[in-house]
Coordinates of C-alpha atoms in Angstrom, one line a residue:
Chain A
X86 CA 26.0 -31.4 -31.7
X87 CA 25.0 -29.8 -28.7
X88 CA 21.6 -28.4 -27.6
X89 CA 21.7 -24.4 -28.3
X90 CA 20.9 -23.9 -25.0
X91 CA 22.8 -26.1 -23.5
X92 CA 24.3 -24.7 -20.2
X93 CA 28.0 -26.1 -21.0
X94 CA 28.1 -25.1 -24.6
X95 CA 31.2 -22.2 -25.1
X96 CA 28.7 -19.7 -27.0
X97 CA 26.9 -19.7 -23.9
X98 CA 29.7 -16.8 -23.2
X99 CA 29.0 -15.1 -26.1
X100 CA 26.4 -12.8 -24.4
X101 CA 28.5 -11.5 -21.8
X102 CA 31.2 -10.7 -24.3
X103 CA 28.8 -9.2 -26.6
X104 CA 28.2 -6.8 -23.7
X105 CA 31.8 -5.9 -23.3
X106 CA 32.1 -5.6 -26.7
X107 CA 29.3 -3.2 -27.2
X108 CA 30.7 -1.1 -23.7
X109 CA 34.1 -0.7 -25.2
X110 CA 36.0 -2.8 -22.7
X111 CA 36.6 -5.6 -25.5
X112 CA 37.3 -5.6 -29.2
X113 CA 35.6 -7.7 -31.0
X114 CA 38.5 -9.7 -32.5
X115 CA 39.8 -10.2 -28.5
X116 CA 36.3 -11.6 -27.9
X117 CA 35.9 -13.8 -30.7
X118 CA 39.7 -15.1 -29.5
X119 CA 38.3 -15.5 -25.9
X120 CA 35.1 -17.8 -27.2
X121 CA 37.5 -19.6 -29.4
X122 CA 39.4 -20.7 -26.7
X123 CA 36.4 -22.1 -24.3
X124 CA 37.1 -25.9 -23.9
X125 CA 34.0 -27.2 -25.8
X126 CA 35.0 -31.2 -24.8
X127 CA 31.9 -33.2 -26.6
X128 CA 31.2 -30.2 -29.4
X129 CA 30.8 -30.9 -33.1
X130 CA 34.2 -29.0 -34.1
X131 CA 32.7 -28.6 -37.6
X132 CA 29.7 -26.3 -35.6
X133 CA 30.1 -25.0 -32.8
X134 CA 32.7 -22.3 -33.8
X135 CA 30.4 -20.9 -36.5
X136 CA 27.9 -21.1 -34.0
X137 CA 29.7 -19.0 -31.6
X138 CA 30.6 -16.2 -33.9
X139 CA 27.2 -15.6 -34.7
X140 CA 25.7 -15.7 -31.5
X141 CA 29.0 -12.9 -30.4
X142 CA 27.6 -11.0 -33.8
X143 CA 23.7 -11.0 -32.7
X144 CA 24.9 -10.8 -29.0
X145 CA 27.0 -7.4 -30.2
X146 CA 24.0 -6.1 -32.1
X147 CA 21.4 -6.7 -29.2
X148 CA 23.8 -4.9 -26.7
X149 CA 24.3 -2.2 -28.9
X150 CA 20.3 -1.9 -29.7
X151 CA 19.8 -1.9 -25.7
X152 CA 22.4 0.7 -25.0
X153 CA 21.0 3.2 -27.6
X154 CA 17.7 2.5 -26.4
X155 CA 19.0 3.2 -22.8
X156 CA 20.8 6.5 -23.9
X157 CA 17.8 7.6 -25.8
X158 CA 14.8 7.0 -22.1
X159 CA 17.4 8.8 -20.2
X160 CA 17.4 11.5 -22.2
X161 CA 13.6 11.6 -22.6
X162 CA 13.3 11.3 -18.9
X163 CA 15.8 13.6 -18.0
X164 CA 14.7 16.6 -20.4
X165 CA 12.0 17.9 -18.2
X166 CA 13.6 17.8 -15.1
X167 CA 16.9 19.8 -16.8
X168 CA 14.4 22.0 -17.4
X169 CA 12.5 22.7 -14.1
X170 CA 16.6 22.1 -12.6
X171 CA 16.1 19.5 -10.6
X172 CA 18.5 18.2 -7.9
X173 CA 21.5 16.3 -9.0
X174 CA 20.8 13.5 -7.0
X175 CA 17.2 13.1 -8.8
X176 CA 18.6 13.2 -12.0
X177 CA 20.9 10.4 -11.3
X178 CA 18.3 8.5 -10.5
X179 CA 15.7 9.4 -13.0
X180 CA 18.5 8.6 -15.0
X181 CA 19.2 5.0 -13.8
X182 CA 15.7 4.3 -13.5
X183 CA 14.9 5.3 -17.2
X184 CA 17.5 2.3 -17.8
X185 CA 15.6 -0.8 -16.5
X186 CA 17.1 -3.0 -18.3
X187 CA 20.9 -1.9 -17.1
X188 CA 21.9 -1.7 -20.6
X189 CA 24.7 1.2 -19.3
X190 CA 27.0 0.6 -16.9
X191 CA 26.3 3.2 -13.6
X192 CA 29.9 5.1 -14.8
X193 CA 28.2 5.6 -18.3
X194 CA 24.4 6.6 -16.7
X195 CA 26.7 9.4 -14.8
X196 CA 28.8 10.3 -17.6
X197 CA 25.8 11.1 -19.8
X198 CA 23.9 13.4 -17.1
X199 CA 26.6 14.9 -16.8
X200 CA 27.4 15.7 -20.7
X201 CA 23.5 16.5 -20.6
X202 CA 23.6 18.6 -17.7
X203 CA 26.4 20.3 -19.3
X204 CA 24.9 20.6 -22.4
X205 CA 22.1 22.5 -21.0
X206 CA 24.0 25.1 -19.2
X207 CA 25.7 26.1 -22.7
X208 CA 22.3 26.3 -23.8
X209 CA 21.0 28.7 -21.5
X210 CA 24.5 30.9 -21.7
Chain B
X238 CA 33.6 26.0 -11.9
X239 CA 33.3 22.5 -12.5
X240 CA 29.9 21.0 -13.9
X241 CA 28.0 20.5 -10.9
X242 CA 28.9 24.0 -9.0
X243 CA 27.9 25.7 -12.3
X244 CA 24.6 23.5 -12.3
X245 CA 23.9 24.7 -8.6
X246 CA 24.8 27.9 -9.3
X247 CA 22.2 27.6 -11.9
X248 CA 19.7 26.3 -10.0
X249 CA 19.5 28.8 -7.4
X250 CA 18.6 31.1 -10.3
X251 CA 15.1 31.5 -10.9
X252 CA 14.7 28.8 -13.5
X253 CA 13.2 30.1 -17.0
X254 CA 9.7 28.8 -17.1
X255 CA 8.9 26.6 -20.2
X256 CA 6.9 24.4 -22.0
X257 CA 8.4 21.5 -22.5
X258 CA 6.8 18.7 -25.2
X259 CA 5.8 15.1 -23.0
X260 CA 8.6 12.5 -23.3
X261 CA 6.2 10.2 -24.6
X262 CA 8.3 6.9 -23.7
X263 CA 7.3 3.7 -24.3
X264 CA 4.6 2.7 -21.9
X265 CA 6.7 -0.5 -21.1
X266 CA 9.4 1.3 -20.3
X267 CA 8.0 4.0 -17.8
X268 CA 9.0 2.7 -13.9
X269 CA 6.1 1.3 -12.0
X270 CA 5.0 2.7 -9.1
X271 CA 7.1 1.7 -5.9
X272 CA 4.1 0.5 -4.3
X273 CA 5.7 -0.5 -0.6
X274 CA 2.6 -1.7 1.6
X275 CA -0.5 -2.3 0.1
X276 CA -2.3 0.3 -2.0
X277 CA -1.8 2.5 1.0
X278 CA 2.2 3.5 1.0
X279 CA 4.1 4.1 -1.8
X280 CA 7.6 5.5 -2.4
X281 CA 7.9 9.0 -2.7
X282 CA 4.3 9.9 -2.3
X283 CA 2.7 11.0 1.1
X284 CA -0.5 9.7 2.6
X285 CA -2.4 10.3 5.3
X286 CA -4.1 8.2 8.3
X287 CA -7.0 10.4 10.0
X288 CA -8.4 9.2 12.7
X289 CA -10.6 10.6 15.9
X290 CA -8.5 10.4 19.3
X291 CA -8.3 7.1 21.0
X292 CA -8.9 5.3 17.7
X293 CA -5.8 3.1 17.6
X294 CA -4.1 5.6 14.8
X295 CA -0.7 5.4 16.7
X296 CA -0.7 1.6 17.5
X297 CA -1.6 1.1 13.4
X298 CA 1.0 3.2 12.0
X299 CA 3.3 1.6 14.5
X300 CA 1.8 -1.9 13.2
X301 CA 2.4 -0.8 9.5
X302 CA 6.3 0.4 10.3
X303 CA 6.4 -3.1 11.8
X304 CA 4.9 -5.3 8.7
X305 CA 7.4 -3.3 6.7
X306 CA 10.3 -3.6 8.1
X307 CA 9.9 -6.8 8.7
X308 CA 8.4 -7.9 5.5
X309 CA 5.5 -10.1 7.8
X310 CA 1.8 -9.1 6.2
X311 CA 0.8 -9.0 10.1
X312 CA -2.2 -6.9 9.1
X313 CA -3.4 -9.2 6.6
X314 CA -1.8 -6.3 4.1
X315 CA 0.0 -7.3 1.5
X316 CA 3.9 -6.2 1.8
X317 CA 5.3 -5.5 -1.2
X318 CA 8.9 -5.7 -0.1
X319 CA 10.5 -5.4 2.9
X320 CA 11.9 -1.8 4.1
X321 CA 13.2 -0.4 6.8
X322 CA 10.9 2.1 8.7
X323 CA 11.6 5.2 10.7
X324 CA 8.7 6.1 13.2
X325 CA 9.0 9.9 14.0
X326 CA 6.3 9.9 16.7
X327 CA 6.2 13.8 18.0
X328 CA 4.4 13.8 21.2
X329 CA 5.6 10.6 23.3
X330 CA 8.9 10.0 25.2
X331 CA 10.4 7.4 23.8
X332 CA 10.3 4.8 26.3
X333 CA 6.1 5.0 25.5
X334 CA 7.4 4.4 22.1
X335 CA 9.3 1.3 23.1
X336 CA 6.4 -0.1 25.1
X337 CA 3.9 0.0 22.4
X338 CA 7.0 -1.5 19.8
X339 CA 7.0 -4.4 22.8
X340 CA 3.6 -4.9 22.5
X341 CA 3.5 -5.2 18.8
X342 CA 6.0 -7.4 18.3
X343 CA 4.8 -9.8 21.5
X344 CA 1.2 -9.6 20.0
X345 CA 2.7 -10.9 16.7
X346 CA 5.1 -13.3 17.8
X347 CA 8.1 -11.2 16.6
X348 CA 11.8 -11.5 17.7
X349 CA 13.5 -8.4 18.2
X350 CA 15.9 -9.0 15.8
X351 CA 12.8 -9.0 13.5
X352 CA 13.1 -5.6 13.4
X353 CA 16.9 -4.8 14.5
X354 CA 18.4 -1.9 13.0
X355 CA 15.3 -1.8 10.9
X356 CA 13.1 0.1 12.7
X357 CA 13.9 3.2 14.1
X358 CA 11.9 5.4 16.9
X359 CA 12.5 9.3 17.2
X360 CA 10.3 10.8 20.3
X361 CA 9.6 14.6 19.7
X362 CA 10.3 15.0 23.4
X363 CA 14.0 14.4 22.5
X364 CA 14.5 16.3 19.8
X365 CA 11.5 18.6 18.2
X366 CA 10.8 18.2 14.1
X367 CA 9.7 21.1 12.3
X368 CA 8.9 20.5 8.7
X369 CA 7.9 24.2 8.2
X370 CA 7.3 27.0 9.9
X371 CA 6.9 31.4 9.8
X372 CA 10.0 33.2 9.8
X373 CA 10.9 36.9 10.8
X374 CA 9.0 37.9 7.5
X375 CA 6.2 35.5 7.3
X376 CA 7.8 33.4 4.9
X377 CA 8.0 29.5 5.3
X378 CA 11.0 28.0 6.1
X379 CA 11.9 24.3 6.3
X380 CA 14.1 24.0 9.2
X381 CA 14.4 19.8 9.3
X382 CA 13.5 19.1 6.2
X383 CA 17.1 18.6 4.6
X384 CA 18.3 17.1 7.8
X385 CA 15.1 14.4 7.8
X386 CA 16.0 13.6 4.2
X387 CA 19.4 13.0 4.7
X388 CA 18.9 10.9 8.2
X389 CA 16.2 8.8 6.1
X390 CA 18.6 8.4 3.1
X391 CA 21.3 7.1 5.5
X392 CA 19.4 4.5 6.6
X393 CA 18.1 3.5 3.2
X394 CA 14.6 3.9 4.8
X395 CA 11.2 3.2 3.2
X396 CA 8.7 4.4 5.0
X397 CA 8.7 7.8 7.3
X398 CA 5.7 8.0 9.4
X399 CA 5.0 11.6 11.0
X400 CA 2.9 11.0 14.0
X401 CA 0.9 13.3 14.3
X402 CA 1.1 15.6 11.6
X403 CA 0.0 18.5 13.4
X404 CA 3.4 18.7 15.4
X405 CA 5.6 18.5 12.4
X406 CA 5.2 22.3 11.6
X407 CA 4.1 25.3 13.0
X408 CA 2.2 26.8 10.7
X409 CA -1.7 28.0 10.9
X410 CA -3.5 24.1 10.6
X411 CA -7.0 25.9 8.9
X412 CA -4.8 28.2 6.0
X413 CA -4.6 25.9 2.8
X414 CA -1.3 27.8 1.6
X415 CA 0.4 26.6 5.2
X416 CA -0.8 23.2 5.1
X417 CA -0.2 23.0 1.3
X418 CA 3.3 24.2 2.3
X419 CA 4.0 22.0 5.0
X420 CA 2.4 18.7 3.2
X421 CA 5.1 19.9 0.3
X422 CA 7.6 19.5 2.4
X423 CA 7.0 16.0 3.5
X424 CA 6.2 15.2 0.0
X425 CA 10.0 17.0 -1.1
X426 CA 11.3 14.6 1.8
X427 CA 9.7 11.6 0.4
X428 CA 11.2 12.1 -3.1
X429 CA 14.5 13.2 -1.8
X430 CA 14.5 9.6 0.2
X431 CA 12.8 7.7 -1.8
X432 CA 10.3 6.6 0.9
X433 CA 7.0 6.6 1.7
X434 CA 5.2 9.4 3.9
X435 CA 2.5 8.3 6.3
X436 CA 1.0 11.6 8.1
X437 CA -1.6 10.3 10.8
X438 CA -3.8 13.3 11.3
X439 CA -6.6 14.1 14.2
X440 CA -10.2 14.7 13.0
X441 CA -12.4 17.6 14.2
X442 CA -14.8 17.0 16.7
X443 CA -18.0 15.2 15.1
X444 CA -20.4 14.7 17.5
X445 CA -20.9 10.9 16.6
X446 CA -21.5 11.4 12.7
X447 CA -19.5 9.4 10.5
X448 CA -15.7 9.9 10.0
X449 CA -14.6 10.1 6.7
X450 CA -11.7 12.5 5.0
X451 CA -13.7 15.4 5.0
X452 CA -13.4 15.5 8.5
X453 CA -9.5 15.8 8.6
X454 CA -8.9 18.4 11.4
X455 CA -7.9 22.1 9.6
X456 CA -7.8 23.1 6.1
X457 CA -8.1 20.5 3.1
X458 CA -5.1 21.0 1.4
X459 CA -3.8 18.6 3.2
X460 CA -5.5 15.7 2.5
X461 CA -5.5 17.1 -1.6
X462 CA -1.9 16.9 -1.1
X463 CA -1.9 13.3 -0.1
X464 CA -1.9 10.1 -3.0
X465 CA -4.0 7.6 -0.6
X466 CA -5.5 8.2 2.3
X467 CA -7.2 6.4 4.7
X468 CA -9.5 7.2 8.0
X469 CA -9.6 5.0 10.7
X470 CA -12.8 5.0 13.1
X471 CA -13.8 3.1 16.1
X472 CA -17.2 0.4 15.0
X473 CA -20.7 2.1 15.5
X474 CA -22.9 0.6 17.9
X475 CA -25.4 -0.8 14.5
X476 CA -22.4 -2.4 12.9
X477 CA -21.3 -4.3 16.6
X478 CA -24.6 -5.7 16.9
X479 CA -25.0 -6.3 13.2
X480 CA -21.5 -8.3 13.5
X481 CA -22.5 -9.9 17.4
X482 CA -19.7 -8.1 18.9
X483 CA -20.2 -7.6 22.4
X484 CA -21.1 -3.8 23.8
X485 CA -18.3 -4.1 26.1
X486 CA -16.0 -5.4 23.8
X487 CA -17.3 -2.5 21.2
X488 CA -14.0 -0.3 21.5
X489 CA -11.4 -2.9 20.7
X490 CA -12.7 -2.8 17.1
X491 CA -11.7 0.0 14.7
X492 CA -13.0 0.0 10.8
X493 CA -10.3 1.2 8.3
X494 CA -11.7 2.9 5.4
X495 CA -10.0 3.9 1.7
X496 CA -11.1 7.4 2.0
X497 CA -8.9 8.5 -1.2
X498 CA -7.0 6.3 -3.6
X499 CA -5.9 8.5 -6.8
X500 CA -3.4 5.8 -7.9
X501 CA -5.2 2.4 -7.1
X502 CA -8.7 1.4 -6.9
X503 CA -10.4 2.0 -3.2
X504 CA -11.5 -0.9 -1.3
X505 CA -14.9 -1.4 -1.2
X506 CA -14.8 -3.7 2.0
X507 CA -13.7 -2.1 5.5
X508 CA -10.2 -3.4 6.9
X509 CA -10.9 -4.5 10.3
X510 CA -8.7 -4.3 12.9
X511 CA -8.7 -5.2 17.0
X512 CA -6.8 -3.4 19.6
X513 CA -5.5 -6.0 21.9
X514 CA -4.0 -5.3 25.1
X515 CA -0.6 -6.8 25.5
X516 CA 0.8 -7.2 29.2
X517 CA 4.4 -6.6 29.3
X518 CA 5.6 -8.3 32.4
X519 CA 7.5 -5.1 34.0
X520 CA 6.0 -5.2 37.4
X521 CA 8.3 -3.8 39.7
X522 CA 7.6 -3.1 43.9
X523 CA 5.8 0.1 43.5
X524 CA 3.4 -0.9 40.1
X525 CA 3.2 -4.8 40.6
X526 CA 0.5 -5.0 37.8
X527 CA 3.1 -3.6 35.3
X528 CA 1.6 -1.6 32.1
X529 CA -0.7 -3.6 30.1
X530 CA -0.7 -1.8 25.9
X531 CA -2.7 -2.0 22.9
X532 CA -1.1 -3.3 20.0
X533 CA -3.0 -3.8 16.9
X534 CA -4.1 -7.4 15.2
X535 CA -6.4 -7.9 12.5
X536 CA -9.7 -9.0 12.5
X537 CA -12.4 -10.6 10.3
X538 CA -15.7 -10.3 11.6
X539 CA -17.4 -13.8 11.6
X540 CA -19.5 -15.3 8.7
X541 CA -23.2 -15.0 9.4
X542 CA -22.7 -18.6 7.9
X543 CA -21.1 -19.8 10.9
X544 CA -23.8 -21.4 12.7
X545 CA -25.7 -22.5 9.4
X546 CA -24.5 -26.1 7.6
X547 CA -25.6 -26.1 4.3
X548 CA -27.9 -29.0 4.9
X549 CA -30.1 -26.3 7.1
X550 CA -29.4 -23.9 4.7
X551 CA -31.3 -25.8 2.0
X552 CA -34.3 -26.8 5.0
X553 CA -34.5 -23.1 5.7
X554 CA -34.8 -22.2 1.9
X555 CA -37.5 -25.3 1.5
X556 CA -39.4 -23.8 4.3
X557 CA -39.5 -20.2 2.7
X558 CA -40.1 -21.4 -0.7
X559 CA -43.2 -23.1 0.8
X560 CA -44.4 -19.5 2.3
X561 CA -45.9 -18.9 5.7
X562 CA -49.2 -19.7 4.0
X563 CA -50.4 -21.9 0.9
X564 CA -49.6 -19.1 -1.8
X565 CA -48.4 -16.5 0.6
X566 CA -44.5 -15.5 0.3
X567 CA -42.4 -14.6 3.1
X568 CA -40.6 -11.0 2.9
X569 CA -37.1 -10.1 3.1
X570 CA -37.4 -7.5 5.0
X571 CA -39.5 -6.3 8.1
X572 CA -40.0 -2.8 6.8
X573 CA -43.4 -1.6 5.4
X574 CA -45.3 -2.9 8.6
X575 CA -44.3 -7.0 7.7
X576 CA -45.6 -8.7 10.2
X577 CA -42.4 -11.1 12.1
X578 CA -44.0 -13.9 11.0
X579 CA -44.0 -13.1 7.4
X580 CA -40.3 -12.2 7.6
X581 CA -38.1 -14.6 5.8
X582 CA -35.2 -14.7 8.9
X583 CA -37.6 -15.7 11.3
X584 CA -37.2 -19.2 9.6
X585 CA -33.8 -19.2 9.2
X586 CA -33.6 -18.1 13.0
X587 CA -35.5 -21.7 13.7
X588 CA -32.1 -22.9 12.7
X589 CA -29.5 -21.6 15.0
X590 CA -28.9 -18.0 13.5
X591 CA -29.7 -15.1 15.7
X592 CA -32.0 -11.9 14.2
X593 CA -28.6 -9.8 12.6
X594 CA -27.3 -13.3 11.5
X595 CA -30.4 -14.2 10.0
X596 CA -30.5 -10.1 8.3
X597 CA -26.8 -10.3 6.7
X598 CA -27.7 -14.1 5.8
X599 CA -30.8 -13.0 3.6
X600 CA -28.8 -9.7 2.4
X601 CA -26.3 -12.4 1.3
X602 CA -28.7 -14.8 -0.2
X603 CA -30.4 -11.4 -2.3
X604 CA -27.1 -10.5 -3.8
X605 CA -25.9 -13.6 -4.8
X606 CA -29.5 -14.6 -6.5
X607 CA -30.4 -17.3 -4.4
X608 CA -33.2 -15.5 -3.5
X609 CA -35.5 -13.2 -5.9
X610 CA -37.5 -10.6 -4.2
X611 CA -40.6 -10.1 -6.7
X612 CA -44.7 -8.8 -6.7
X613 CA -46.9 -11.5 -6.0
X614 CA -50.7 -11.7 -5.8
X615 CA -51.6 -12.7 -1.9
X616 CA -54.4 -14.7 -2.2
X617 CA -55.3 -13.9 1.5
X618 CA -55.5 -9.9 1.7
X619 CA -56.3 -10.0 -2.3
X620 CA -53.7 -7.1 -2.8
X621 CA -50.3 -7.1 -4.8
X622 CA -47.2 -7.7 -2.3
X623 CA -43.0 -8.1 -2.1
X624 CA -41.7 -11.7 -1.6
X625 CA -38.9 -13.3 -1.9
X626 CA -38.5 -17.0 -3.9
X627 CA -36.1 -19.2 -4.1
X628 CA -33.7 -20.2 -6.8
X629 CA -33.0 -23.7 -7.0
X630 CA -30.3 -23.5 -9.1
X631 CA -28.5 -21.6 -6.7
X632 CA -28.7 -23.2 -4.2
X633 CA -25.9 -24.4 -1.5
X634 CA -24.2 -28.0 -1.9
X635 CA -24.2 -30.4 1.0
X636 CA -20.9 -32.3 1.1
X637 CA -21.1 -36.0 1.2
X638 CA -19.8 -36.4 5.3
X639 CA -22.2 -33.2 5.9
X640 CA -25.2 -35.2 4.7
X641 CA -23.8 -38.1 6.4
X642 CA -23.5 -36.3 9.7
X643 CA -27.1 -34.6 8.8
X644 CA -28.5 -38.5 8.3
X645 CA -26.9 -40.4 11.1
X646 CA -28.5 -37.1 13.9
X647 CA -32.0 -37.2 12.4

């Protein structure tokens, strides 16, 4: 059986994938087909696969956590400065800054000012 | 009209004023402060550098653009990470710029390609910058203030120092509203670049009192404006002969004091600094002495300590615990009419100190509890008297080759 945080272990993928997974770029049954098909030379076969589809669940769950978390600073950072109408280029990086942890890709950061910067014009028509 | 037209239409509107409730986010997740060099220079905030004339405020600021682009602490200042720097200096031609950017980086051992393409030098002979000025009506206008932004965005600069001040807008220097307006406008640069703003700013005339921010030439707003400021003054003829600096040499040494600090803690210690001159080596036929210019280096004043081993230390202190007299204490200071010979420093003067040594050695020795000034009883004038005594416990250890050295000369 190898370490849990062993470097070669194939879960060790199951992070990255979680993120793709949680972004939209993956499903999850393509991802869980992807960390199936790691090499795992040395691995308990009676382990590691279990191990690996829990570790794409928690990874999933963690991304998805982060992301929401992410969507809800920028929008707490972001409120004021819709209100006093900031600059465009402020907001964009109010925005990315309110996302330390680069939980959101930069296209989904400028998607949402957008749909927020949007949003607040309607409200003011 | 797409999004963005529709949200710039909006914005030239009037925007409705309201109140809106605090984010509240989690304190772990609010951005710290971009702190660039130092406390002194942080990203989107301005400060400001006063100084009187002839101070070295130039050569500093200069200094600082250096140390940052290059990411070298060569003022002893910490440098947070590296940035490029963009020195906007208004009144020079440029190639006075160049000379003093020769100096510093031959004073510090620098390659040009230290600061290649990450320093840049504007001359206000070239090209004026106005920040803010009074139009037809009497309303301010920014003139450069897009176009400074942008240049500084281009470059992904960090710092922008304005040098001096007072030629970055022409607006009335002693109205708050103007220099409120024109210390804005830096401040609306430095957050549309996302660097740091260093203003250096003349002083009014003191007649030799002290400098401090209060003495920032025209009306205060500016200096309210600014997050950190600091004021830079040549050293005072007390502190060179408290330090042993020369009379002569007096003028090299400039004394830089935190003279506002909203977002960090001020120093309590000066920052010393020493203008050096810096030959260049461009002698031609007609100036065979070429230009000699002052470039900036810092400097720690020498430890009183310096010409006192430890072993002496603890000779002096057995020779003042023992008094001038059986039951008589020496004093710690000569005011109040204390006779020399009653003053503590005489004796550690036996020992190689001189008399301001000797002062800033006892000053020491009183803060650190070494030595206790308390009332005694003299048993020669009957009356009740200050004197200092010694506290063993505190007193300093003589390495083994020290007391070796000590042993083998006496």
């Amino acid at each position: 059986m190898r370490h849990p945080g062993d470097p070669a272990a194939p879960w060790r993928a199951a992070p990255v994938l979680g993120r793709l997974v949680a972004c939209g770029r993956l499903r999850m049954a393509e991802a869980q087909a992807a960390l199936a098909a790691v090499p795992a030379p040395g691995a308990d076969p009676s382990g590691w696969q279990a191990r690996s589809t829990w570790r794409l669940a928690d990874a999933v769950a963690e991304q998805r956590r982060a992301r929401a978390g992410a969507a809800d600073a920028i929008v707490r950072a972001l409120r004021p400065m819709l209100a006093a109408r900031a600059p465009r280029a402020a907001l964009f990086r109010a925005a990315m800054e309110a996302d330390r942890r680069r939980a959101l890709t930069r296209r989904e950061v400028a998607r949402m000012v957008r749909e927020l910067v949007a949003a607040e014009l309607a409200g003011r028509r | 009209m797409g999004v963005w037209e529709a949200w710039e239409a909006a914005r030239s509107d009037p925007p409705a004023l309201a109140a809106v409730p605090a984010p509240l986010p989690d304190p772990a997740g609010i951005p710290p402060r971009e702190w660039l060099y130092g406390t002194r220079l942080v990203r989107r905030f301005v400060s400001v550098l006063a100084a009187p004339g002839g101070a070295g405020k130039s050569a500093l600021a200069l200094a600082q653009a250096v140390a940052l682009a290059t990411g070298r602490p060569i003022l002893n200042e910490r440098v947070h990470h590296a940035a490029p720097a963009w020195v906007l200096n208004l009144e020079d031609p440029l190639d006075e710029l160049n000379r003093r950017l020769a100096a510093c980086l031959r004073l510090h051992g620098l390659p040009d390609d230290a600061v290649r393409d990450r320093l840049f030098l504007h001359s206000g002979r070239q090209r004026r910058v106005c920040l803010a000025a009074l139009d037809a009506r009497g309303m301010v206008v920014h003139p450069d203030r897009d176009a400074v932004a942008a240049a500084a965005r281009a470059r992904q600069v960090g710092l922008i120092v304005v040098d001096p001040f007072v030629k970055s807008h022409a607006l009335d220097e002693n109205s708050n509203p103007h220099m409120d307006a024109a210390a804005t406008a830096w401040a609306e640069v430095a957050e549309a670049a996302g660097a740091a703003v260093l203003l250096v700013h003349h002083v009014r005339k003191l007649g030799g009192a002290a400098v401090d921010v209060e003495a920032a030439r025209g009306a205060k707003a500016l200096t309210d404006a600014a997050r950190a400021a600091a004021v830079l003054s040549a050293m005072a003829p007390e502190e060179a002969e408290r330090l042993g600096v020369a009379p002569a040499e007096r003028w090299r040494h400039v004394r830089l004091d935190d003279a506002k600090a909203n977002m960090a803690p001020r120093a309590e210690a000066a920052q010393w600094f020493r203008l050096e001159s810096i030959p260049l080596g461009n002698a031609t036929a007609l100036y065979p002495a070429g230009d000699t210019v002052a470039a900036v280096a810092a400097w720690t004043p020498p430890s009183p300590f310096a010409d006192l081993s430890a072993a002496d230390a603890n000779r002096a202190l057995d020779q003042i615990a023992a008094g001038p007299a059986p039951g008589v204490r020496f004093a710690a200071t000569r005011q109040g009419g204390v006779a020399a010979e009653r003053w503590a420093g005489t004796v550690l003067m036996r020992f190689g100190p001189t008399e301001a040594a000797a002062t800033r050695i006892l000053g020491a020795w009183l803060r650190n509890g070494l030595l206790e000034e308390t009332d005694y009883r003299d048993p020669v004038h009957r009356k009740t008297r200050r004197g200092v005594r010694v506290v063993d416990a505190r007193r300093p250890t003589v390495s083994a080759a020290e007391g070796a050295r000590d042993g083998a000369g006496g």
